[in-house]
CSV table of C-alpha atoms in Angstrom, one decimal:
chain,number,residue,atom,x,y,z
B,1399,UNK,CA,-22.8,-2.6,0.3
B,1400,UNK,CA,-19.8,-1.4,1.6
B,1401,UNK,CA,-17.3,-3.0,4.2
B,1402,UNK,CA,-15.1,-0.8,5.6
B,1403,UNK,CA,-11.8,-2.5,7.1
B,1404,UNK,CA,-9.9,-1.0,10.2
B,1405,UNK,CA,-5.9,-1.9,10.8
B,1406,UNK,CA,-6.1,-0.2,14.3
B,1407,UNK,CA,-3.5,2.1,13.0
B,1408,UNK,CA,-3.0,5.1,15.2
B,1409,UNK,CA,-3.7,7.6,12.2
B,1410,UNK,CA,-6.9,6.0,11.0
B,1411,UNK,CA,-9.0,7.6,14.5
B,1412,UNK,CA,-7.0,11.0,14.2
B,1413,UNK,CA,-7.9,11.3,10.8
B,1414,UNK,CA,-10.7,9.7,10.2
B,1415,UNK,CA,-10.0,7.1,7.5
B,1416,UNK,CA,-10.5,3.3,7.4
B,1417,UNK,CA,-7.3,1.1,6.2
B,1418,UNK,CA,-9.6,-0.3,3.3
B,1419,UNK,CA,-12.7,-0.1,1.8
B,1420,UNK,CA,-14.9,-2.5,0.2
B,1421,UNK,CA,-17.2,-1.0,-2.4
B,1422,UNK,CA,-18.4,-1.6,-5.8
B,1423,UNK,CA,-16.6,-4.4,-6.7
B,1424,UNK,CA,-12.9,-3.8,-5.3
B,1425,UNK,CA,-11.2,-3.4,-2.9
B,1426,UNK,CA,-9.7,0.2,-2.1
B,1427,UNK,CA,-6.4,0.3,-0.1
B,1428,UNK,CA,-5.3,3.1,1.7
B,1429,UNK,CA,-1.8,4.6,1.3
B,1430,UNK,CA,0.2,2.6,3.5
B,1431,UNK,CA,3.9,3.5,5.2
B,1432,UNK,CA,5.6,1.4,7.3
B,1433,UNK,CA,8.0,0.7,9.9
B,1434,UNK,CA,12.0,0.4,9.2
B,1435,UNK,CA,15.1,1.8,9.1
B,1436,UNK,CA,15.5,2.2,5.4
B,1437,UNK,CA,12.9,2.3,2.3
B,1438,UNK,CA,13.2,-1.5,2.1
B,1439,UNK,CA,12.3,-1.9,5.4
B,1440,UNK,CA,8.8,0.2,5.1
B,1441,UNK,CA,8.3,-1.4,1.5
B,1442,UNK,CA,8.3,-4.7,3.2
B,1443,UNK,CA,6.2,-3.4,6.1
B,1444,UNK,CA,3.6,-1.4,4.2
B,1445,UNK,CA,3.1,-4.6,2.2
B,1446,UNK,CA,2.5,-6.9,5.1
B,1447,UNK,CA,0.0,-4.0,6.4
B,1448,UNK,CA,-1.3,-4.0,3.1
B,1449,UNK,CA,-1.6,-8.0,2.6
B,1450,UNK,CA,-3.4,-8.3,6.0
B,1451,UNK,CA,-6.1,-5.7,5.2
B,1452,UNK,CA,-6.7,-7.6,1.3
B,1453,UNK,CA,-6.8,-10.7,3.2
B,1454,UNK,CA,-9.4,-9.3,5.6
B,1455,UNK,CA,-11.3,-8.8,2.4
B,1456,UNK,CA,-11.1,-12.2,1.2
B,1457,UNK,CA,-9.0,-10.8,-1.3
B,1458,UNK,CA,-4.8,-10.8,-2.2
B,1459,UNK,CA,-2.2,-9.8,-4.3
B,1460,UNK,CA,-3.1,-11.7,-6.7
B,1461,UNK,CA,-6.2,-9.7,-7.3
B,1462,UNK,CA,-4.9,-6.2,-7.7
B,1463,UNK,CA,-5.0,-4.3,-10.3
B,1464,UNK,CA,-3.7,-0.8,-9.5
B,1465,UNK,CA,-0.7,0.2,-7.4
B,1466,UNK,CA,0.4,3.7,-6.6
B,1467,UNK,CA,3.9,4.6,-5.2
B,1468,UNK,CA,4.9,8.0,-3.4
B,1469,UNK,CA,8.4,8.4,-2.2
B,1470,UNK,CA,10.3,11.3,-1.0
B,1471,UNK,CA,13.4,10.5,-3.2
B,1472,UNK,CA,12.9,8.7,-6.7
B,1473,UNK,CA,16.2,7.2,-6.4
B,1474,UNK,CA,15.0,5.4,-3.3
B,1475,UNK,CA,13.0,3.1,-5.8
B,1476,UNK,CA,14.9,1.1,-8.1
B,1477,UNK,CA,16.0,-1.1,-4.1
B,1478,UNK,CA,12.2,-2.2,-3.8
B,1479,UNK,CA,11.6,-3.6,-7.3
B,1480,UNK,CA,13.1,-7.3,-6.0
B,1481,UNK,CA,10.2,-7.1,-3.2
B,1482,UNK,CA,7.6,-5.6,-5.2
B,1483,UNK,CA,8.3,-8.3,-8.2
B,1484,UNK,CA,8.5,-10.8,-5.7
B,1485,UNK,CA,5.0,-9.9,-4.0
B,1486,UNK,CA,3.2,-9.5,-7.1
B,1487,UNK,CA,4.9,-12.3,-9.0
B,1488,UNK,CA,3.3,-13.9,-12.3
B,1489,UNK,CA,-0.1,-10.6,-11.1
B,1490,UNK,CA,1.5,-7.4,-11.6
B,1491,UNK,CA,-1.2,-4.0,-11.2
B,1492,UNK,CA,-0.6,-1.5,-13.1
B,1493,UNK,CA,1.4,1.0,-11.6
B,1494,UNK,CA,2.3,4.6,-10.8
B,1495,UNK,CA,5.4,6.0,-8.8
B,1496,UNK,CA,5.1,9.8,-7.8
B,1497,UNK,CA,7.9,11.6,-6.1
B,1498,UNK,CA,6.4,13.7,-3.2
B,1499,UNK,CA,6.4,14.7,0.4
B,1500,UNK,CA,5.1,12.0,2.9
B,1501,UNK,CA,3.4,12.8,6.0
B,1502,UNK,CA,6.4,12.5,8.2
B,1503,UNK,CA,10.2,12.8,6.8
B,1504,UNK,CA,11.2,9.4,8.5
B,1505,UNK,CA,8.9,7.6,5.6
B,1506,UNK,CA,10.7,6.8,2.9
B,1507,UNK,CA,7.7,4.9,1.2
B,1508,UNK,CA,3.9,5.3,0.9
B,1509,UNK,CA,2.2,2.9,-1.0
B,1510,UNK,CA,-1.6,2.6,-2.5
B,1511,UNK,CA,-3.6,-0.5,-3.9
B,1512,UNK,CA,-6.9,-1.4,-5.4
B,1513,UNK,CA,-7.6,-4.7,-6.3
B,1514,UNK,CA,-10.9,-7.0,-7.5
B,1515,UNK,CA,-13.1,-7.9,-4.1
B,1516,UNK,CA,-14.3,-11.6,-3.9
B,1517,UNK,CA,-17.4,-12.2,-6.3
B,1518,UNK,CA,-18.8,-13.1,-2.8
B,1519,UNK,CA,-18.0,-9.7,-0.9
């Protein structure tokens, strides 16, 4: 079974792409920017984006077990570590960080997450 999981983000109709995806025993999380004035900012964002679409899946942070990160600039980095250390806490995914070109030049953060779906869903 699959359960696929709208945000209602404005990219998902023009592209053609669901926030997350339910299947085979996880939970597949789209890469995810968000809103701000600096990387922070869209860290922050794209995590509450990302939270809300694992919670729609009965799932959370807790539960993941791979993160990617793409950023424009690898310096821009090292400032999320206190939020992503905070948000994973004592559950940290295994983890990637790519330097890359986003979609748009005002994103200074894209982020992508799969974690374990409920035993349930």
């Amino acid at each position: 079974m699959i359960k696929r999981i709208s945000s209602g983000g404005e990219f998902e109709a023009k592209i053609g792409y669901c926030r997350a995806v339910v299947a085979g025993g996880f939970v597949h999380v789209a890469g995810t920017v968000g809103q701000g004035d600096d990387v922070v900012a869209q860290c922050r964002s794209a995590l509450a984006t990302i939270g809300a679409a694992l919670e729609n899946a009965g799932a959370s942070f807790a539960d993941a077990v791979r993160v990617n990160y793409y950023l424009p600039d690898a310096a821009e980095f090292e400032p999320c570590w206190p939020v992503l250390a905070e948000t994973f806490g004592a559950n940290p995914p295994a983890a990637t960080m790519i330097e890359c070109n986003l979609i748009d030049a005002k994103y200074r953060i894209e982020i992508e997450l799969t974690a374990l779906a409920p035993a349930d869903g």
